[in-house]
XYZ file of C-alpha atoms in Angstrom:
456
model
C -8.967 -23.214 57.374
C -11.419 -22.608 60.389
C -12.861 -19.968 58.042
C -13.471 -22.253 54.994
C -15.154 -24.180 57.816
C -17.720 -22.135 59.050
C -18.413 -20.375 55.507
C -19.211 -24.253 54.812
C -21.254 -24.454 57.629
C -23.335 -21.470 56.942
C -23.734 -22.776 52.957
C -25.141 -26.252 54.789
C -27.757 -24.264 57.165
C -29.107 -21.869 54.156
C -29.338 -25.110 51.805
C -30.560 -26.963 54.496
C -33.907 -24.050 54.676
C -34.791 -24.569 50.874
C -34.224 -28.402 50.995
C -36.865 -29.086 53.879
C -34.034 -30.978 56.092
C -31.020 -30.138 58.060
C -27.654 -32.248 57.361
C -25.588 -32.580 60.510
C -22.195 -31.457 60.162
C -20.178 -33.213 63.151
C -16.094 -33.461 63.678
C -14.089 -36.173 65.188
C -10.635 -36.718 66.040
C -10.844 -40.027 64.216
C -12.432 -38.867 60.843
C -11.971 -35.806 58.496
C -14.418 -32.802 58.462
C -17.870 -34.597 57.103
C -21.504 -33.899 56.792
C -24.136 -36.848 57.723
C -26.864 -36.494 55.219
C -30.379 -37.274 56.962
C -33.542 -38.676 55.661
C -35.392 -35.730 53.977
C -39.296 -34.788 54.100
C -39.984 -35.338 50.844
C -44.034 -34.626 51.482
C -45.860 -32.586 53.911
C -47.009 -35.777 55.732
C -43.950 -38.267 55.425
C -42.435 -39.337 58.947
C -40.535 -42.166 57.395
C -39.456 -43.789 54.329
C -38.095 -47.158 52.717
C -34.736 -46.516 50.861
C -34.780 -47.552 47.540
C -31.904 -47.949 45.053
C -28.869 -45.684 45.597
C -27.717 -43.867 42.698
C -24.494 -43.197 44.049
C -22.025 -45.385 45.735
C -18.783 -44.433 47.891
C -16.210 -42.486 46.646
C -19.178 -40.888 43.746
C -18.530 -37.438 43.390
C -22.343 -35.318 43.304
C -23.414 -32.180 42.192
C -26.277 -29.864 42.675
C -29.402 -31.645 41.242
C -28.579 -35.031 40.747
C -30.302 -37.524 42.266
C -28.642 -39.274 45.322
C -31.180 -41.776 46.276
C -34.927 -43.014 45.513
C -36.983 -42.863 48.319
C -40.514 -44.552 48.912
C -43.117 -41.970 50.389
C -46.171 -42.414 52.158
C -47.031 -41.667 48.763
C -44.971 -42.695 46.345
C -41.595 -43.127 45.246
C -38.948 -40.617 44.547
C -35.825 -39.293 43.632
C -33.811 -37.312 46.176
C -32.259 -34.451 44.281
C -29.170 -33.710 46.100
C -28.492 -29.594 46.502
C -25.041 -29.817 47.763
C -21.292 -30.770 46.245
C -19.013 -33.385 47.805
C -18.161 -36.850 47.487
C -20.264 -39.610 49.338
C -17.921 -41.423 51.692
C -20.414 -43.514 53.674
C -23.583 -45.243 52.999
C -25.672 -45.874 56.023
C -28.829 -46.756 55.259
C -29.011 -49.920 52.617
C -30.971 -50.066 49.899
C -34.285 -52.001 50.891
C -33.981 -50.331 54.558
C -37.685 -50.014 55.607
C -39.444 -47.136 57.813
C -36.184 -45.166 58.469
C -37.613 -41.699 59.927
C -37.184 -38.817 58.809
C -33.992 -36.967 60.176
C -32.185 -39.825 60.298
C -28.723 -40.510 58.776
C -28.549 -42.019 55.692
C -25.036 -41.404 54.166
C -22.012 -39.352 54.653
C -20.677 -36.258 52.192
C -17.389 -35.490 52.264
C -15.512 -32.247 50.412
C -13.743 -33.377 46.871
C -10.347 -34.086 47.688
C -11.043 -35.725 51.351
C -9.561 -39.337 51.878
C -12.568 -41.410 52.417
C -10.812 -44.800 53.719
C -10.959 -43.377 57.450
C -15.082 -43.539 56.552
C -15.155 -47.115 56.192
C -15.141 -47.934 60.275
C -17.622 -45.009 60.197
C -21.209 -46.113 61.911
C -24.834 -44.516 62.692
C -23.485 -43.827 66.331
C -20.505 -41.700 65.037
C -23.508 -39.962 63.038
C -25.666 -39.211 65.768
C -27.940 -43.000 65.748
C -31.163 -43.681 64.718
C -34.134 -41.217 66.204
C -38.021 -42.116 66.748
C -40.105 -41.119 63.828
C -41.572 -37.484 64.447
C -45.128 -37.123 65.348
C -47.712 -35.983 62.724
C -47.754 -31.915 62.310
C -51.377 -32.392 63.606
C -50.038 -33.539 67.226
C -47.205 -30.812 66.986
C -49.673 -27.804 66.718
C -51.836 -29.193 69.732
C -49.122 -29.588 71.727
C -47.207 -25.888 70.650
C -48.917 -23.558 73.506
C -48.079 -26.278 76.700
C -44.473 -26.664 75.281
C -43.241 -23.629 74.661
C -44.363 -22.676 78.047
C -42.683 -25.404 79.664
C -40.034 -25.425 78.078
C -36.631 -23.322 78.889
C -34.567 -21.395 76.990
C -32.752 -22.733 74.065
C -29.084 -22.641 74.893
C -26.637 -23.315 72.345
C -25.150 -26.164 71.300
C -21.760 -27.513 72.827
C -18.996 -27.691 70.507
C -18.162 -31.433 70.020
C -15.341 -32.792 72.133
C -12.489 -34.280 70.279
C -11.161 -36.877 72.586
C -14.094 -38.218 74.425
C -16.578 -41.112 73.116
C -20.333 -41.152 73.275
C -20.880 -44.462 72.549
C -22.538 -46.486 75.286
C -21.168 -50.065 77.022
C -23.732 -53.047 76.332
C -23.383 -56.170 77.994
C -22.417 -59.132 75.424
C -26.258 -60.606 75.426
C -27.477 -57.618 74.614
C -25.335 -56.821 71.798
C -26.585 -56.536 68.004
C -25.716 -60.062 66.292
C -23.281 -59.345 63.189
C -25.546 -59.757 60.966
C -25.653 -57.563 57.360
C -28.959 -55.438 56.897
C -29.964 -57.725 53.671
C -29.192 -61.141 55.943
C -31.278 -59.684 58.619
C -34.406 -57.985 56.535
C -33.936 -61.807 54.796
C -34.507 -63.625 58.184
C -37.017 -61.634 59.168
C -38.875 -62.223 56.323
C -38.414 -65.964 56.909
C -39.353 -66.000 60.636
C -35.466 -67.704 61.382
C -34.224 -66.603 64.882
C -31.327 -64.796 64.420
C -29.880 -66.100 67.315
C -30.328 -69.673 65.479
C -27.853 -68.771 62.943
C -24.156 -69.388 62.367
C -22.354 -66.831 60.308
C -19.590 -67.832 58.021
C -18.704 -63.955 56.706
C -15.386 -62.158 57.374
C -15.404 -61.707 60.880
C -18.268 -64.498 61.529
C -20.638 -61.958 60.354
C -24.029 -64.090 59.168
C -24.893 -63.261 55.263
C -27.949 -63.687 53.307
C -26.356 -66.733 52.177
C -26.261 -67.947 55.722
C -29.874 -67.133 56.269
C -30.806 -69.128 52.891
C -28.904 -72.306 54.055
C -30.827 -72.220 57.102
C -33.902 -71.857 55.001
C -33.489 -75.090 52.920
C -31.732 -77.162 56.020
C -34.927 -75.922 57.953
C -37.305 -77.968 56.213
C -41.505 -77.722 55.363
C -43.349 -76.351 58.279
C -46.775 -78.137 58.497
C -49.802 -76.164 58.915
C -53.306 -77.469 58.960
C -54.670 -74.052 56.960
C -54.142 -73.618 53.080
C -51.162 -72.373 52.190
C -50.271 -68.699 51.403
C -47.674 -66.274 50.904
C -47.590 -62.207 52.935
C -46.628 -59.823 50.703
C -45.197 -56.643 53.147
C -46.919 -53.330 53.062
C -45.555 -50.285 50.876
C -45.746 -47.054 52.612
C -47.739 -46.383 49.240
C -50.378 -49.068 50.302
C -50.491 -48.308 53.850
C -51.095 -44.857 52.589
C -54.331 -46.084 49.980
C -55.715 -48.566 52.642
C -55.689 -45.288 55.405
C -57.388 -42.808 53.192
C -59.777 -45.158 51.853
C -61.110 -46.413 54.830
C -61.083 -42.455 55.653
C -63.563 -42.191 53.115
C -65.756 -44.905 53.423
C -66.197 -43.793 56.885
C -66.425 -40.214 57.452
C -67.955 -39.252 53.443
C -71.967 -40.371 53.043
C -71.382 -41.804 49.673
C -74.511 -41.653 47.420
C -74.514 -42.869 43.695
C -76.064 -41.794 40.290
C -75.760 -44.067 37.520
C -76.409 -43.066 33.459
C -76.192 -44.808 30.526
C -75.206 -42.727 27.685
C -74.808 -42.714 24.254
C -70.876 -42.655 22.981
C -71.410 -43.243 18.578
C -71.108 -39.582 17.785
C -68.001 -39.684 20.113
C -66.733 -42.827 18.713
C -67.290 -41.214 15.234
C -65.844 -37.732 16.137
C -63.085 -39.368 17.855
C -62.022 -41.841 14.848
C -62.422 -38.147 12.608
C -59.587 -36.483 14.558
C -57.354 -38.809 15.072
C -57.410 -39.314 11.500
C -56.682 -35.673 10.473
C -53.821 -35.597 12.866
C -51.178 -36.895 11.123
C -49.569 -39.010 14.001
C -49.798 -35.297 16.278
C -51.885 -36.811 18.600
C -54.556 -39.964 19.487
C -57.040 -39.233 21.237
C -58.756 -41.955 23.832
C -62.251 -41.829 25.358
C -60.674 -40.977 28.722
C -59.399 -37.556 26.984
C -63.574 -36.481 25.860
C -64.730 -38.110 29.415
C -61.835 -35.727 31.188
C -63.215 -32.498 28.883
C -66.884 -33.371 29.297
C -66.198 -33.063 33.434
C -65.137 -30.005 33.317
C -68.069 -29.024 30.915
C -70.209 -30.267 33.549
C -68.450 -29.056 36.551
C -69.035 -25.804 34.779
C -72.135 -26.173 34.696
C -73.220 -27.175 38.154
C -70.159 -25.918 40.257
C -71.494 -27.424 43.610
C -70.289 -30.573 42.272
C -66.462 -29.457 41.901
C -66.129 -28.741 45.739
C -64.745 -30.279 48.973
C -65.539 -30.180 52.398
C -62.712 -28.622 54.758
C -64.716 -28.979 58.368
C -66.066 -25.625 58.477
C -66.982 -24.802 55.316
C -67.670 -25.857 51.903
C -65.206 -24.773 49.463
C -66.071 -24.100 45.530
C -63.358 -24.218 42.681
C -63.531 -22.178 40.190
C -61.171 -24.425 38.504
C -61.411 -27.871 36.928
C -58.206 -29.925 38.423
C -59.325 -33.599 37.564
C -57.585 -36.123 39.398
C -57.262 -39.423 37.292
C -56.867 -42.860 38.348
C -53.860 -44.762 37.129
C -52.938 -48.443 38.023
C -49.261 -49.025 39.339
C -47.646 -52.070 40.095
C -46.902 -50.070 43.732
C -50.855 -49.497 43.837
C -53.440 -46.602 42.506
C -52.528 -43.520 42.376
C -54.527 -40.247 40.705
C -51.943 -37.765 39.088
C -54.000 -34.133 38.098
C -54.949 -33.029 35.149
C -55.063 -29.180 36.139
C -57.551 -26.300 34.389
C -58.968 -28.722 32.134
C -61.990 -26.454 31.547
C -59.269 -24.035 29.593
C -57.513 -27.070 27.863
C -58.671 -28.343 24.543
C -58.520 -32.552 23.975
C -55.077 -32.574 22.164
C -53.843 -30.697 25.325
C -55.830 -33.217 27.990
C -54.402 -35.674 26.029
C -50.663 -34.949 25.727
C -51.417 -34.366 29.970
C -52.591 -37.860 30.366
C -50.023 -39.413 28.733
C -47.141 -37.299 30.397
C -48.558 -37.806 33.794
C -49.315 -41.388 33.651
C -45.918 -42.720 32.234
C -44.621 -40.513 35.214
C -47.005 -42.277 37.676
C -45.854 -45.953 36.167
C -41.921 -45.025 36.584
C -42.802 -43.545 40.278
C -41.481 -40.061 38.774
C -44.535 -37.959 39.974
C -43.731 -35.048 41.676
C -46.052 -34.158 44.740
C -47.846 -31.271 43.095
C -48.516 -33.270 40.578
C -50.785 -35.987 42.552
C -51.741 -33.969 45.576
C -54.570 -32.138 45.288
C -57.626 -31.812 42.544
C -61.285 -30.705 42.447
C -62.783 -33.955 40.875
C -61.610 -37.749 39.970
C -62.785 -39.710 37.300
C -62.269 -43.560 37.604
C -62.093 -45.726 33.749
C -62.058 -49.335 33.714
C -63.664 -49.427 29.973
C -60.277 -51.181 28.526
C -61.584 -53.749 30.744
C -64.706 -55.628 28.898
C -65.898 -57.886 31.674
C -66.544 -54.351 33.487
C -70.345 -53.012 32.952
C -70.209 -50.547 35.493
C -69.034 -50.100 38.940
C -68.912 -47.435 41.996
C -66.030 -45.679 43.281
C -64.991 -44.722 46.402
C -64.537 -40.465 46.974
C -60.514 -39.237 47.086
C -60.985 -36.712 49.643
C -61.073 -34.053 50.380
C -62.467 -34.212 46.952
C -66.780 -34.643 47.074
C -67.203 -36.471 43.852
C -65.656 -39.260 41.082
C -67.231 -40.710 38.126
C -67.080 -44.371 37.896
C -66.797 -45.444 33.493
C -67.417 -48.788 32.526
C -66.217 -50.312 29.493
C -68.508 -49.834 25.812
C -71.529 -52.011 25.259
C -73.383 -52.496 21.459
C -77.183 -52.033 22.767
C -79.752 -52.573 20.153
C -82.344 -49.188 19.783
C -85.362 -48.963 17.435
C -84.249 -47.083 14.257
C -85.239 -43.659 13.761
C -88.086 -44.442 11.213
C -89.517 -46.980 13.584
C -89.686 -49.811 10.919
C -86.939 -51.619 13.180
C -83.537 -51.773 15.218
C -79.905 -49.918 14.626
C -77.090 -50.385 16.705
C -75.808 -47.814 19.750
C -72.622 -47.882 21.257
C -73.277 -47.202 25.083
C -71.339 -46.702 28.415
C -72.429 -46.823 31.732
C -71.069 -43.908 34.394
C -71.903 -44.089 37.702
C -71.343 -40.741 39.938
C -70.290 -41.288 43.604
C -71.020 -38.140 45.339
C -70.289 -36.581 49.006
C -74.234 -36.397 50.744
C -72.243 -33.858 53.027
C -71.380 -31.592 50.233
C -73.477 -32.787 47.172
C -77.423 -32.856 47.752
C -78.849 -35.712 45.373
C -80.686 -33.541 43.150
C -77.262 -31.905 42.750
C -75.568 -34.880 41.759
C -78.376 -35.941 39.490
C -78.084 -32.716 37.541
C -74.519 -33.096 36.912
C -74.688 -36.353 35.704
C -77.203 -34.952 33.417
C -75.016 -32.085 32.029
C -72.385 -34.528 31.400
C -74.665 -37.206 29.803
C -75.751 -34.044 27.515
C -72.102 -33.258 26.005
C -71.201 -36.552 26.384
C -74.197 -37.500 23.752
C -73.506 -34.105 21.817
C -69.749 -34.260 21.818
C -69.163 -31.002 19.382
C -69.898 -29.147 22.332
C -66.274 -30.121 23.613
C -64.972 -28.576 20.643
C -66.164 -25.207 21.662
């Protein structure tokens, strides 16, 4: 038995290497052999993480590859792909459980065939409790020399003791009201004191229901200001709001606007899709995405980024496009679009933006890219606009929606009609010199207005 153990044990620290976290496997006199399952990194700069909806409950059996959780990133959300076998005996962490940081325990796995009921007294202090979220990996590398110097010798861990208890004596005031995590986020949400309310669960634990009957006993609260209503932060937004203010701050924005012709595109554009037969439809997005990396081609200065101590030049195309989620914006990459053709670009879009809307993305698939391009022409209130720089990125392209402008005819006896756009370049002064930016938007404008060049 104490083999099958410690060959388990050894399977749990080799999966733990690939999986970027380490489950703890503990023992207790009280409860079978179990492993806690902790809150993975599921980015390079996640500390913490909401939980989302569990997609297994006690008792579930999971495999390999199946998904055991969604989890809201700094990013965005997404699945936790299990890579071990068991049955889940213990949830944690409830669904709707903000900031939890990483390495913290979420649920407990069990082997198949292990009697779960002993699991249901099981709490976060028989798994270990909650930790501090880690610091940043920036902090950890500045601080690497100083501790390892001061720091002694790693000795190994003590084998856990199976009749002692680690749990620590609080005095009655100081205890944790019985309150369930959903009453609790609830009250907090509605500003009640949870010391003002009476619970009427088994046990006199205080519900959700609880919390609402104090809300509509509690009555209007007058306030002299207008009213209003907070809507809490996403990780996701917290995440937008940071990098954009990033930008605005540390990037010397500078802008170059264009208007340019679209009719042969509009007319090239309504040709293909018609010879398709239902293979593809192309959008304006899917020529504007080509004619970048046309451009980017062309003057490669303008596909770089700055990294501190250098200025680094792609050879690539990866364009990073914007995509509207109810969870906020979010650019998913379209990668070596200078080797794609439209129908390819296309197909891309589509894929990555029904991914981004279902918060399926994967983070290779949003972090990262040479270039953005910004599109609100579906929107026709929108003339043009300026965008703010993803970084590390040093440009975006700004697209407003499609405007009839009348032009004299090409006899000169009077006016025609031209289908324009307006595009307006936002470029990185510390990377991009103006007459730089100015020639790309001039390339682009080019095979923009001679759109059979993207064909080529």
């Amino acid at each position: 038995m104490f083999g099958a153990v410690l060959r388990r044990q050894g399977l749990l620290r080799t999966s733990a290497l690939r999986s970027g976290f380490m489950p703890l496997a503990r023992y207790y006199a009280s409860f079978p052999p179990h492993t806690v399952v902790k809150m993975p990194a599921l980015s390079p700069t996640m500390t913490a993480g909401n939980i989302g909806a569990w997609q297994k409950k006690p008792g579930d059996t999971i495999a390999p590859g199946e998904v055991l959780v969604e989890i809201e990133t700094d990013k965005a959300q997404m699945d936790f792909e299990f890579q071990e076998e068991g049955v889940i005996a213990k949830i944690l962490k409830e669904a709707g459980e903000k900031d939890v940081p990483v390495g913290n325990p979420i649920a407990v796995l069990v082997e198949e065939g292990t009697d779960i009921a002993p699991f249901e007294n099981f709490t976060l202090a028989d798994a270990g409790g909650d930790a501090a979220a880690s610091a940043p990996k920036e902090e950890k590398k500045s601080d690497a020399q100083s501790d390892a110097a001061s720091a002694p010798a790693p000795t190994p861990a003590p084998e856990p003791e199976q009749y002692t208890h680690e749990g620590r004596l609080e005095p009655a005031l100081d205890r944790e009201p019985n309150i369930t995590p959903a009453a609790k986020r609830l009250a907090k949400e509605k500003g009640i004191p949870i010391s003002s309310l009476k619970g009427t669960g088994p046990g006199g634990k205080i519900t959700e229901e609880d919390v609402k009957k104090a809300t509509t006993t509690a009555g209007p609260v007058a306030s002299p200001t207008a009213s209003y209503e907070d809507t809490p932060l996403s990780n996701m937004r917290k995440t937008i709001a940071r990098r954009l203010q990033e930008s605005v701050r540390e990037n010397p924005h500078f802008f170059v606007s264009s208007q340019i012709s679209v009719t042969k595109l509009l007319k090239l554009r309504q040709a293909l899709n018609g010879s398709s037969e239902g293979k593809y439809k192309l959008s304006v997005n899917d020529f504007l995405i080509k004619a970048i990396a046309v451009a980017s081609k062309k003057v490669p200065a303008a596909n770089s980024s700055w990294t501190g101590d250098a200025i680094r030049q792609y050879n690539t195309v990866d364009v990073s496009v914007a995509v509207a989620t109810p969870n906020g914006l979010i650019t998913p990459i379209v990668a070596g679009v200078e080797a794609r053709g439209l129908e390819s670009i296309s197909a891309k879009v589509k894929e990555l933006a029904k991914k981004a809307r279902e918060n399926k993305l994967k983070p290779e698939e949003f972090q990262g890219g040479t270039i953005s391009i910004s599109n609100m022409g579906m929107n026709p209130a929108v003339d043009n606009f300026t965008a703010v720089i993803n970084p590390p990125q040093a440009a975006i392209l700004a697209v407003g929606t499609t405007k009839k402008v009348a032009i004299p005819s090409e006899d000169g006896t009077g006016v025609e009609w031209d289908d324009v756009i307006t595009v307006t370049g936002s470029f990185d002064h510390k990377v991009v010199d103006g007459a730089v930016g100015a020639e790309w938007i001039k390339e682009f404008k080019k095979v923009v207005e001679n759109p059979l060049e993207l064909l080529l």
